[in-house]
Short mmCIF file of C-alpha atoms and ligand atoms in Angstrom, two decimals:
data_model
loop_
_atom_site.label_atom_id
_atom_site.label_comp_id
_atom_site.label_asym_id
_atom_site.label_seq_id
_atom_site.Cartn_x
_atom_site.Cartn_y
_atom_site.Cartn_z
CA UNK A 1 97.93 113.56 101.40
CA UNK A 2 97.22 115.52 98.23
CA UNK A 3 94.64 118.33 98.17
CA UNK A 4 91.98 118.67 95.48
CA UNK A 5 90.47 122.10 94.75
CA UNK A 6 88.12 123.61 92.22
CA UNK A 7 89.12 126.81 90.45
CA UNK A 8 87.55 129.22 88.01
CA UNK A 9 89.19 128.74 84.65
CA UNK A 10 90.20 132.09 83.32
CA UNK A 11 89.64 134.68 85.99
CA UNK A 12 92.91 134.47 87.85
CA UNK A 13 95.96 134.96 85.67
CA UNK A 14 98.27 134.13 88.55
CA UNK A 15 97.01 130.54 88.73
CA UNK A 16 99.23 127.96 87.13
CA UNK A 17 100.51 124.45 87.68
CA UNK A 18 103.53 122.33 86.82
CA UNK A 19 101.28 120.29 84.54
CA UNK A 20 98.00 120.95 82.78
CA UNK A 21 96.00 117.81 81.98
CA UNK A 22 93.63 118.20 79.04
CA UNK A 23 91.26 115.20 78.84
CA UNK A 24 90.07 114.35 75.34
CA UNK A 25 87.22 111.95 74.59
CA UNK A 26 87.96 109.11 72.20
CA UNK A 27 85.46 110.49 69.73
CA UNK A 28 86.58 114.11 70.03
CA UNK A 29 88.01 115.98 67.09
CA UNK A 30 89.96 119.14 67.60
CA UNK A 31 90.79 121.34 70.55
CA UNK A 32 88.46 121.30 73.59
CA UNK A 33 86.18 124.32 73.79
CA UNK A 34 87.39 127.48 75.53
CA UNK A 35 90.96 126.25 75.91
CA UNK A 36 92.16 129.44 74.25
CA UNK A 37 91.23 131.28 77.47
CA UNK A 38 94.50 130.02 78.88
CA UNK A 39 96.28 131.94 76.11
CA UNK A 40 96.35 131.40 72.40
CA UNK A 41 99.64 129.52 72.67
CA UNK A 42 97.97 126.69 74.62
CA UNK A 43 95.21 126.12 72.09
CA UNK A 44 97.71 126.33 69.21
CA UNK A 45 100.05 123.80 70.81
CA UNK A 46 97.19 121.36 71.43
CA UNK A 47 95.83 121.80 67.90
CA UNK A 48 99.28 121.14 66.46
CA UNK A 49 99.74 117.97 68.52
CA UNK A 50 96.33 116.66 67.45
CA UNK A 51 97.08 117.45 63.79
CA UNK A 52 100.31 115.50 63.90
CA UNK A 53 98.25 112.37 64.49
CA UNK A 54 100.46 110.65 67.07
CA UNK A 55 97.86 110.75 69.83
CA UNK A 56 96.53 107.18 70.12
CA UNK A 57 92.84 106.42 70.61
CA UNK A 58 93.33 103.85 73.36
CA UNK A 59 92.19 104.81 76.89
CA UNK A 60 94.91 106.46 78.94
CA UNK A 61 97.10 107.31 75.95
CA UNK A 62 99.01 110.52 76.47
CA UNK A 63 100.97 113.12 74.57
CA UNK A 64 103.13 115.45 76.62
CA UNK A 65 103.85 118.91 75.25
CA UNK A 66 106.54 121.14 76.61
CA UNK A 67 105.74 124.56 75.32
CA UNK A 68 108.14 127.37 75.97
CA UNK A 69 106.57 130.82 76.33
CA UNK A 70 103.55 129.41 78.23
CA UNK A 71 104.74 130.06 81.74
CA UNK A 72 101.56 129.27 83.65
CA UNK A 73 101.56 125.71 82.35
CA UNK A 74 105.06 124.59 81.34
CA UNK A 75 103.83 121.08 80.51
CA UNK A 76 100.58 120.06 78.90
CA UNK A 77 99.38 116.47 78.91
CA UNK A 78 96.74 115.37 76.44
CA UNK A 79 94.91 112.44 77.98
CA UNK A 80 92.66 110.10 76.02
CA UNK A 81 89.53 109.08 77.90
CA UNK A 82 88.01 105.63 77.48
CA UNK A 83 84.83 104.75 75.72
CA UNK A 84 83.12 101.70 74.30
CA UNK A 85 81.44 99.13 76.54
CA UNK A 86 82.15 100.75 79.87
CA UNK A 87 80.42 103.79 81.38
CA UNK A 88 82.09 107.14 80.72
CA UNK A 89 83.19 107.62 84.34
CA UNK A 90 84.95 104.23 84.34
CA UNK A 91 86.91 105.33 81.26
CA UNK A 92 87.82 108.58 83.03
CA UNK A 93 89.07 106.68 86.08
CA UNK A 94 91.14 104.26 83.99
CA UNK A 95 92.65 107.09 81.96
CA UNK A 96 93.71 109.13 85.02
CA UNK A 97 95.00 106.03 86.82
CA UNK A 98 97.11 104.97 83.86
CA UNK A 99 98.53 108.43 83.15
CA UNK A 100 99.38 109.20 86.77
CA UNK A 101 101.50 106.06 87.15
CA UNK A 102 104.07 107.97 85.06
CA UNK A 103 107.13 109.02 87.13
CA UNK A 104 106.41 112.59 85.99
CA UNK A 105 103.73 112.71 88.72
CA UNK A 106 106.43 112.14 91.36
CA UNK A 107 108.66 114.94 90.08
CA UNK A 108 106.09 117.75 90.03
CA UNK A 109 104.13 119.43 92.81
CA UNK A 110 100.95 120.70 91.20
CA UNK A 111 98.54 119.57 88.50
CA UNK A 112 95.66 121.43 86.88
CA UNK A 113 92.89 119.53 85.11
CA UNK A 114 90.82 121.09 82.32
CA UNK A 115 87.58 119.79 83.80
CA UNK A 116 84.90 121.81 82.03
CA UNK A 117 83.83 121.04 79.37
CA UNK A 118 86.26 118.12 78.85
CA UNK A 119 84.78 116.09 81.72
CA UNK A 120 81.19 117.01 80.87
CA UNK A 121 78.64 119.27 82.53
CA UNK A 122 75.92 118.94 85.16
CA UNK A 123 75.69 115.62 87.01
CA UNK A 124 78.16 114.00 84.59
CA UNK A 125 80.78 116.63 85.50
CA UNK A 126 80.50 115.73 89.20
CA UNK A 127 80.68 112.03 88.46
CA UNK A 128 83.65 112.36 86.13
CA UNK A 129 85.60 114.63 88.49
CA UNK A 130 85.04 112.01 91.21
CA UNK A 131 86.27 109.30 88.83
CA UNK A 132 89.34 111.38 87.89
CA UNK A 133 90.27 111.78 91.57
CA UNK A 134 89.67 108.09 92.26
CA UNK A 135 91.99 107.36 89.30
CA UNK A 136 94.66 109.85 90.40
CA UNK A 137 94.72 108.38 93.90
CA UNK A 138 94.94 104.88 92.42
CA UNK A 139 97.72 105.74 89.96
CA UNK A 140 99.97 107.61 92.38
CA UNK A 141 99.59 105.16 95.29
CA UNK A 142 102.67 103.24 96.41
CA UNK A 143 102.99 100.88 99.33
CA UNK A 144 105.82 102.73 101.10
CA UNK A 145 105.25 101.76 104.74
CA UNK A 146 108.34 99.54 104.70
CA UNK A 147 110.70 101.65 102.57
CA UNK A 148 113.18 104.02 104.14
CA UNK A 149 113.26 106.30 101.10
CA UNK A 150 109.96 108.15 100.97
CA UNK A 151 108.59 109.63 97.76
CA UNK A 152 106.23 112.56 97.49
CA UNK A 153 103.88 112.58 94.51
CA UNK A 154 102.16 115.75 93.30
CA UNK A 155 100.35 117.33 96.23
CA UNK A 156 97.99 119.88 94.69
CA UNK A 157 95.30 119.27 92.07
CA UNK A 158 93.17 122.08 90.63
CA UNK A 159 90.03 121.28 88.68
CA UNK A 160 89.21 124.13 86.33
CA UNK A 161 85.59 125.05 85.53
CA UNK A 162 83.63 128.16 84.62
CA UNK A 163 80.40 129.27 86.28
CA UNK A 164 79.33 128.99 89.92
CA UNK A 165 77.06 126.03 89.16
CA UNK A 166 79.82 124.09 87.46
CA UNK A 167 82.19 124.85 90.30
CA UNK A 168 79.60 123.47 92.74
CA UNK A 169 79.42 120.29 90.63
CA UNK A 170 83.20 120.03 90.70
CA UNK A 171 83.21 120.42 94.49
CA UNK A 172 80.58 117.69 94.77
CA UNK A 173 82.76 115.43 92.61
CA UNK A 174 85.84 116.22 94.69
CA UNK A 175 84.08 115.22 97.93
CA UNK A 176 82.78 111.97 96.46
CA UNK A 177 86.00 111.06 94.65
CA UNK A 178 88.07 111.69 97.74
CA UNK A 179 85.83 109.57 100.01
CA UNK A 180 85.74 106.70 97.54
CA UNK A 181 89.38 106.89 96.40
CA UNK A 182 90.72 107.12 99.96
CA UNK A 183 88.63 104.09 100.93
CA UNK A 184 90.06 102.09 98.04
CA UNK A 185 93.57 103.06 99.17
CA UNK A 186 92.73 102.05 102.74
CA UNK A 187 91.70 98.58 101.55
CA UNK A 188 94.90 98.31 99.49
CA UNK A 189 97.11 99.53 102.33
CA UNK A 190 95.75 96.94 104.78
CA UNK A 191 95.95 94.14 102.23
CA UNK A 192 99.50 95.05 101.14
CA UNK A 193 100.77 94.87 104.72
CA UNK A 194 102.73 91.62 105.07
CA UNK A 195 101.69 89.00 107.59
CA UNK A 196 104.67 89.57 109.88
CA UNK A 197 103.45 93.15 110.37
CA UNK A 198 99.76 92.36 110.48
CA UNK A 199 98.38 89.40 112.40
CA UNK A 200 94.79 89.03 113.62
CA UNK A 201 95.40 91.36 116.59
CA UNK A 202 96.93 94.10 114.41
CA UNK A 203 94.11 93.86 111.91
CA UNK A 204 91.63 94.29 114.76
CA UNK A 205 93.57 97.32 116.05
CA UNK A 206 93.46 98.84 112.57
CA UNK A 207 89.68 98.29 112.49
CA UNK A 208 89.34 100.11 115.82
CA UNK A 209 91.30 103.09 114.47
CA UNK A 210 89.13 103.20 111.35
CA UNK A 211 85.99 103.03 113.48
CA UNK A 212 87.17 105.86 115.75
CA UNK A 213 88.03 108.10 112.77
CA UNK A 214 84.83 107.39 110.84
CA UNK A 215 82.39 107.29 113.78
CA UNK A 216 81.56 103.59 113.57
CA UNK A 217 80.89 101.22 116.46
CA UNK A 218 83.52 98.49 116.74
CA UNK A 219 83.67 95.27 118.72
CA UNK A 220 86.42 92.66 118.68
CA UNK A 221 85.86 89.10 119.92
CA UNK A 222 88.86 87.03 120.97
CA UNK A 223 89.82 84.10 123.19
CA UNK A 224 87.07 83.13 125.62
CA UNK A 225 84.52 85.38 123.85
CA UNK A 226 84.98 83.33 120.68
CA UNK A 227 84.68 80.13 122.70
CA UNK A 228 81.51 81.35 124.41
CA UNK A 229 80.06 82.16 120.99
CA UNK A 230 80.82 78.56 119.94
CA UNK A 231 82.96 79.69 117.00
CA UNK A 232 84.59 76.30 116.62
CA UNK A 233 85.37 76.65 112.93
CA UNK A 234 87.22 79.94 113.40
CA UNK A 235 89.04 78.64 116.47
CA UNK A 236 90.01 75.41 114.73
CA UNK A 237 91.50 77.14 111.68
CA UNK A 238 93.41 79.54 113.96
CA UNK A 239 94.70 76.80 116.26
CA UNK A 240 97.87 76.13 114.23
CA UNK A 241 99.10 79.70 114.65
CA UNK A 242 100.77 81.33 117.64
CA UNK A 243 98.62 84.36 116.88
CA UNK A 244 95.02 83.83 118.05
CA UNK A 245 92.05 84.67 115.85
CA UNK A 246 89.80 87.72 116.20
CA UNK A 247 86.28 88.41 115.02
CA UNK A 248 85.99 92.08 114.04
CA UNK A 249 82.51 93.65 114.00
CA UNK A 250 81.89 97.18 112.71
CA UNK A 251 78.48 98.84 112.78
CA UNK A 252 77.32 101.82 110.74
CA UNK A 253 74.04 103.27 111.96
CA UNK A 254 72.66 106.30 110.06
CA UNK A 255 69.63 106.33 112.38
CA UNK A 256 67.00 104.96 110.00
CA UNK A 257 64.61 102.23 111.04
CA UNK A 258 65.69 99.40 108.73
CA UNK A 259 67.26 95.98 109.24
CA UNK A 260 70.94 96.18 108.33
CA UNK A 261 72.75 94.68 105.40
CA UNK A 262 75.57 92.51 106.71
CA UNK A 263 78.90 92.37 104.85
CA UNK A 264 81.27 89.55 105.73
CA UNK A 265 84.90 89.63 104.52
CA UNK A 266 87.48 86.85 104.63
CA UNK A 267 90.42 88.07 106.73
CA UNK A 268 93.07 85.36 106.45
CA UNK A 269 96.15 87.38 107.41
CA UNK A 270 98.14 84.53 105.90
CA UNK A 271 97.21 81.23 104.31
CA UNK A 272 99.96 78.60 104.28
CA UNK A 273 97.33 75.97 103.47
CA UNK A 274 97.88 74.41 106.90
CA UNK A 275 98.91 70.75 106.90
CA UNK A 276 97.55 70.59 103.32
CA UNK A 277 100.53 72.86 102.72
CA UNK A 278 100.74 75.07 99.66
CA UNK A 279 103.83 74.87 97.43
CA UNK A 280 106.10 77.93 97.75
CA UNK A 281 105.00 79.48 94.47
CA UNK A 282 101.32 79.46 95.50
CA UNK A 283 102.06 80.64 99.03
CA UNK A 284 103.93 83.80 98.17
CA UNK A 285 100.87 86.00 97.59
CA UNK A 286 98.96 84.75 100.61
CA UNK A 287 99.25 87.96 102.62
CA UNK A 288 96.51 89.00 100.17
CA UNK A 289 94.14 86.41 101.63
CA UNK A 290 92.75 89.18 103.83
CA UNK A 291 91.60 91.26 100.84
CA UNK A 292 87.90 90.52 101.40
CA UNK A 293 88.20 91.65 105.01
CA UNK A 294 90.11 94.79 104.10
CA UNK A 295 87.40 95.65 101.54
CA UNK A 296 84.68 95.27 104.18
CA UNK A 297 86.53 97.60 106.60
CA UNK A 298 86.97 100.14 103.80
CA UNK A 299 83.33 99.95 102.66
CA UNK A 300 82.13 100.63 106.21
CA UNK A 301 84.43 103.65 106.33
CA UNK A 302 83.18 104.87 102.93
CA UNK A 303 79.54 104.43 103.98
CA UNK A 304 80.11 106.62 107.03
CA UNK A 305 82.06 109.25 105.07
CA UNK A 306 79.42 109.41 102.34
CA UNK A 307 76.49 109.29 104.81
CA UNK A 308 74.82 106.38 103.01
CA UNK A 309 71.24 106.17 104.29
CA UNK A 310 71.16 102.49 105.25
CA UNK A 311 72.47 100.60 108.26
CA UNK A 312 75.39 98.27 107.69
CA UNK A 313 77.34 95.73 109.68
CA UNK A 314 80.81 94.57 108.66
CA UNK A 315 82.13 91.28 110.03
CA UNK A 316 85.71 90.13 109.48
CA UNK A 317 87.15 86.92 110.89
CA UNK A 318 90.89 87.73 111.17
CA UNK A 319 92.72 84.41 111.31
CA UNK A 320 96.09 82.88 110.39
CA UNK A 321 96.14 79.44 108.74
CA UNK A 322 99.50 78.08 109.84
CA UNK A 323 101.39 74.84 110.49
CA UNK A 324 102.27 73.40 113.89
CA UNK A 325 101.56 70.53 116.27
CA UNK A 326 98.27 72.18 117.16
CA UNK A 327 97.10 72.53 113.55
CA UNK A 328 93.86 70.86 112.47
CA UNK A 329 94.22 67.92 110.08
CA UNK A 330 92.71 66.62 106.86
CA UNK A 331 90.21 64.00 108.07
CA UNK A 332 89.19 65.88 111.23
CA UNK A 333 85.51 66.43 111.91
CA UNK A 334 84.87 69.77 113.57
CA UNK A 335 81.87 71.69 114.88
CA UNK A 336 80.69 75.14 113.90
CA UNK A 337 78.66 77.94 115.45
CA UNK A 338 75.59 76.86 113.48
CA UNK A 339 75.71 73.44 115.14
CA UNK A 340 76.49 71.67 111.86
CA UNK A 341 79.49 69.35 111.82
CA UNK A 342 82.13 69.71 109.10
CA UNK A 343 84.24 66.96 107.52
CA UNK A 344 87.61 68.61 106.83
CA UNK A 345 89.03 67.09 103.67
CA UNK A 346 91.56 69.83 103.03
CA UNK A 347 92.94 72.33 105.54
CA UNK A 348 93.62 74.71 102.64
CA UNK A 349 89.86 75.16 102.18
CA UNK A 350 89.95 77.25 105.37
CA UNK A 351 88.26 80.44 104.14
CA UNK A 352 84.84 78.81 103.91
CA UNK A 353 85.27 77.51 107.49
CA UNK A 354 85.93 80.89 109.06
CA UNK A 355 83.21 82.46 106.92
CA UNK A 356 80.69 79.84 108.05
CA UNK A 357 80.97 81.00 111.67
CA UNK A 358 81.04 84.69 110.73
CA UNK A 359 77.93 84.32 108.53
CA UNK A 360 76.09 82.41 111.25
CA UNK A 361 76.98 85.10 113.78
CA UNK A 362 75.83 87.89 111.44
CA UNK A 363 72.46 86.26 110.79
CA UNK A 364 71.87 85.29 114.41
CA UNK A 365 72.73 88.69 115.90
CA UNK A 366 71.40 91.06 113.23
CA UNK A 367 68.58 89.33 111.25
CA UNK A 368 69.81 91.19 108.17
CA UNK A 369 67.69 92.02 105.11
CA UNK A 370 70.56 90.67 103.02
CA UNK A 371 74.02 89.25 103.60
CA UNK A 372 76.91 89.62 101.15
CA UNK A 373 80.25 87.94 101.69
CA UNK A 374 83.43 88.79 99.84
CA UNK A 375 86.42 86.47 99.87
CA UNK A 376 89.58 85.34 98.09
CA UNK A 377 88.03 81.89 98.25
CA UNK A 378 89.21 79.77 95.32
CA UNK A 379 92.06 79.69 92.83
CA UNK A 380 89.48 78.23 90.44
CA UNK A 381 87.93 81.71 90.07
CA UNK A 382 91.06 82.58 88.11
CA UNK A 383 90.42 79.80 85.61
CA UNK A 384 86.78 80.81 85.21
CA UNK A 385 87.08 84.57 84.71
CA UNK A 386 90.72 85.67 84.84
CA UNK A 387 91.27 89.12 86.31
CA UNK A 388 88.52 90.96 84.39
CA UNK A 389 85.63 90.08 86.72
CA UNK A 390 84.86 88.37 89.99
CA UNK A 391 82.36 85.55 90.39
CA UNK A 392 79.01 86.03 92.11
CA UNK A 393 76.75 83.25 93.39
CA UNK A 394 73.82 83.35 95.78
CA UNK A 395 70.37 82.36 96.88
CA UNK A 396 68.59 85.57 95.87
CA UNK A 397 68.41 86.63 92.23
CA UNK A 398 67.60 90.19 93.25
CA UNK A 399 70.76 90.61 95.31
CA UNK A 400 72.88 88.90 92.64
CA UNK A 401 71.44 91.16 89.95
CA UNK A 402 72.04 94.30 92.04
CA UNK A 403 75.69 93.34 92.37
CA UNK A 404 75.98 92.59 88.65
CA UNK A 405 74.52 95.99 87.76
CA UNK A 406 76.73 97.78 90.27
CA UNK A 407 79.67 95.96 88.69
CA UNK A 408 78.82 97.36 85.27
CA UNK A 409 78.45 100.88 86.62
CA UNK A 410 81.58 100.84 88.78
CA UNK A 411 83.83 98.98 86.34
CA UNK A 412 84.47 96.31 89.00
CA UNK A 413 82.66 93.67 87.07
CA UNK A 414 80.82 90.70 88.48
CA UNK A 415 79.63 87.61 86.62
CA UNK A 416 77.21 84.92 87.88
CA UNK A 417 77.88 81.19 88.24
CA UNK A 418 75.08 78.69 89.00
CA UNK A 419 74.32 77.06 92.35
CA UNK A 420 72.03 74.26 91.17
CA UNK A 421 70.90 71.49 93.51
CA UNK A 422 73.43 69.04 92.06
CA UNK A 423 76.30 71.33 93.08
CA UNK A 424 74.75 71.86 96.51
CA UNK A 425 74.75 68.09 97.03
CA UNK A 426 78.43 67.91 96.06
CA UNK A 427 79.43 69.02 99.56
CA UNK A 428 77.48 66.25 101.33
CA UNK A 429 79.67 64.12 103.59
CA UNK A 430 79.27 60.48 104.64
CA UNK A 431 80.53 61.26 108.14
CA UNK A 432 79.36 64.83 108.91
CA UNK A 433 76.70 67.37 107.94
CA UNK A 434 78.88 68.92 105.24
CA UNK A 435 82.44 68.62 103.92
CA UNK A 436 84.76 71.45 103.01
CA UNK A 437 85.66 70.35 99.46
CA UNK A 438 83.68 69.16 96.46
CA UNK A 439 84.61 66.58 93.83
CA UNK A 440 87.15 67.56 91.16
CA UNK A 441 86.12 70.63 89.13
CA UNK A 442 83.77 73.60 89.68
CA UNK A 443 85.83 74.71 92.71
CA UNK A 444 84.36 78.20 92.85
CA UNK A 445 80.84 76.78 92.83
CA UNK A 446 81.42 74.13 95.49
CA UNK A 447 83.06 76.77 97.70
CA UNK A 448 79.83 78.76 97.47
CA UNK A 449 77.73 75.61 97.93
CA UNK A 450 79.48 75.06 101.25
CA UNK A 451 78.79 78.63 102.41
CA UNK A 452 75.14 78.35 101.37
CA UNK A 453 74.60 75.76 104.13
CA UNK A 454 75.16 78.50 106.72
CA UNK A 455 72.93 81.22 105.29
CA UNK A 456 69.54 79.95 106.56
CA UNK A 457 66.73 81.85 104.77
CA UNK A 458 68.53 85.18 104.48
CA UNK A 459 68.93 86.54 100.93
CA UNK A 460 72.61 85.98 100.33
CA UNK A 461 75.26 86.53 97.69
CA UNK A 462 78.92 85.55 97.65
CA UNK A 463 81.69 87.36 95.76
CA UNK A 464 84.80 85.29 95.01
CA UNK A 465 87.55 87.88 94.42
CA UNK A 466 90.55 85.51 94.36
CA UNK A 467 91.43 86.42 90.78
CA UNK A 468 90.96 90.20 91.02
CA UNK A 469 92.13 91.07 94.53
CA UNK A 470 95.77 91.53 93.65
CA UNK A 471 97.87 92.00 90.59
CA UNK A 472 100.12 88.98 90.12
CA UNK A 473 102.56 90.97 87.99
CA UNK A 474 102.98 93.67 90.60
CA UNK A 475 103.24 92.11 94.03
CA UNK A 476 104.53 95.21 95.82
CA UNK A 477 101.59 97.60 95.46
CA UNK A 478 99.62 94.59 94.36
CA UNK A 479 96.31 94.76 96.25
CA UNK A 480 93.64 96.31 94.03
CA UNK A 481 90.92 97.03 96.61
CA UNK A 482 88.51 95.33 94.20
CA UNK A 483 85.08 95.33 95.79
CA UNK A 484 85.14 98.76 97.44
CA UNK A 485 83.80 100.65 94.41
CA UNK A 486 81.48 97.76 93.59
CA UNK A 487 79.87 97.53 97.03
CA UNK A 488 79.66 101.29 97.55
CA UNK A 489 77.91 101.58 94.18
CA UNK A 490 75.50 98.74 95.04
CA UNK A 491 74.73 100.18 98.50
CA UNK A 492 74.23 103.74 97.21
CA UNK A 493 71.32 102.50 95.12
CA UNK A 494 69.90 99.89 97.48
CA UNK A 495 66.16 100.55 97.99
CA UNK A 496 65.22 102.01 101.35
CA UNK A 497 62.13 99.80 101.66
CA UNK A 498 61.77 97.58 104.71
CA UNK A 499 61.92 93.82 104.39
CA UNK A 500 64.39 91.31 103.13
CA UNK A 501 66.27 90.97 99.87
CA UNK A 502 65.64 93.58 97.19
N1 BES B 601 93.19 81.55 99.70
C1 BES B 601 93.01 80.44 98.85
C2 BES B 601 92.45 80.82 97.48
C3 BES B 601 93.35 81.66 96.60
C4 BES B 601 94.16 81.04 95.66
C5 BES B 601 93.34 83.03 96.68
C6 BES B 601 94.96 81.81 94.84
C7 BES B 601 94.15 83.79 95.86
C8 BES B 601 94.96 83.17 94.94
C9 BES B 601 92.02 79.46 99.49
O1 BES B 601 92.05 79.39 100.86
C10 BES B 601 92.39 78.11 98.97
O2 BES B 601 93.45 77.66 99.29
N2 BES B 601 91.50 77.49 98.20
C11 BES B 601 91.74 76.20 97.66
C12 BES B 601 90.49 75.38 97.87
C13 BES B 601 90.66 73.91 97.63
C14 BES B 601 91.60 73.31 98.64
C15 BES B 601 89.30 73.25 97.68
C16 BES B 601 92.07 76.34 96.18
O3 BES B 601 91.52 77.23 95.52
O4 BES B 601 92.90 75.59 95.70
MN1 MN B 602 93.54 78.08 101.57
ZN1 ZN B 603 92.65 81.11 101.85
#
């Protein structure tokens, strides 16, 4: 685990690092202020590189200088920060993430970052330092649990600033960036773990470890407990697998007298499609079908680490959708915890089934002020928005709008789709209360329309992250953790008023 420290810029001549990162805003002209304090050679080398004009304006562009005679910093990296539509801190995160994917960051031990004034001052400095750390953790992360050759990326990061007040801002940024960035990596690490190494039981064990470390309450329902809770939808989806389902419940209680917000995450440890079997090419990424669940576990951890002032409950149905003689079938009619019967048209529309029971449980046990679910629910989300945003739908405009705004601020963007009455009728069934597929088209919407039937009168929003939860070009470290930054940002600013919804 790398360490992040603040350090006074010019006071200690003995301080140095294998690499000095000098962030430069897109609009900036010339050498960042006060850089000459590191020695005239540094400022001259940077000025020369900028004059030569080969430093691109695109976010994350770099120029590496190797300057002999500057022993404290043998390498200097000019790093272009983003700008344009997105908030400054999102550009900072993207720039640091992109630059730190370079193999250079695995060869060196220490990095210094010219934080002040290049990353701003005051509150912006804290926010941008946090974003830089979040980006550095993202860029240097590798899923190495299953490799025998271990790598060790740079282990020491120094953020350089000047006065005591700036150093305090940097320290604030370090604490926040670390808590957030580590939570994103936690979500990615769980999601990247293949199904043979993580079944429902292992996912529940992982949740217990997280709870113990972060000081959360944790309960796991299995076997007869699930039966006694009448979780027929969860049990039916899990019935085709030799590995029985679990319902993971995490509680974060900061000791304030408010109804909780309930977060529900889809935890399909693997989705073969069941008897409505997926073709091989669509099945290969299906260890990532637990991304929503891994995000919920990570958000609960982040909330506890950051001391967010509102109570939260995280619920994750951890289930395997597999094929055997005990699998459920297309054409079956099954029950659910809510009492509603479900006409199963397609066993590959399993996520909405397990979520239906988890949502019903969350509402029944916690009477939440709002419920948000996050799920890799439909491939159709990819056709709608590609991997630049996830879809949001819900019954409460306030909750939907909060998520959209948090998406803009966090850079994990969210875009609304409608849930009009016509769509809600599309999941009517002639033989049961509801069916688990709609007619052809609008798959992301009919998925949400199904879930809506289980939300009673609780303000609810659904995030379909199927298109953003993993990188299809990079299946090894592929999970993105999309949703952690988004939900933490939304929850940080959630009003502390009593009552439901906004
Ligand atoms: N887990 C899949 C959705 C998915 C697809 C996630 C691609 C990530 C990448 C989900 O369970 C599913 O199979 N959905 C079906 C629904 C259909 C049968 C109504 C789909 O999207 O095709
Ligand atoms: Mn499926
Ligand atoms: Zn699925």
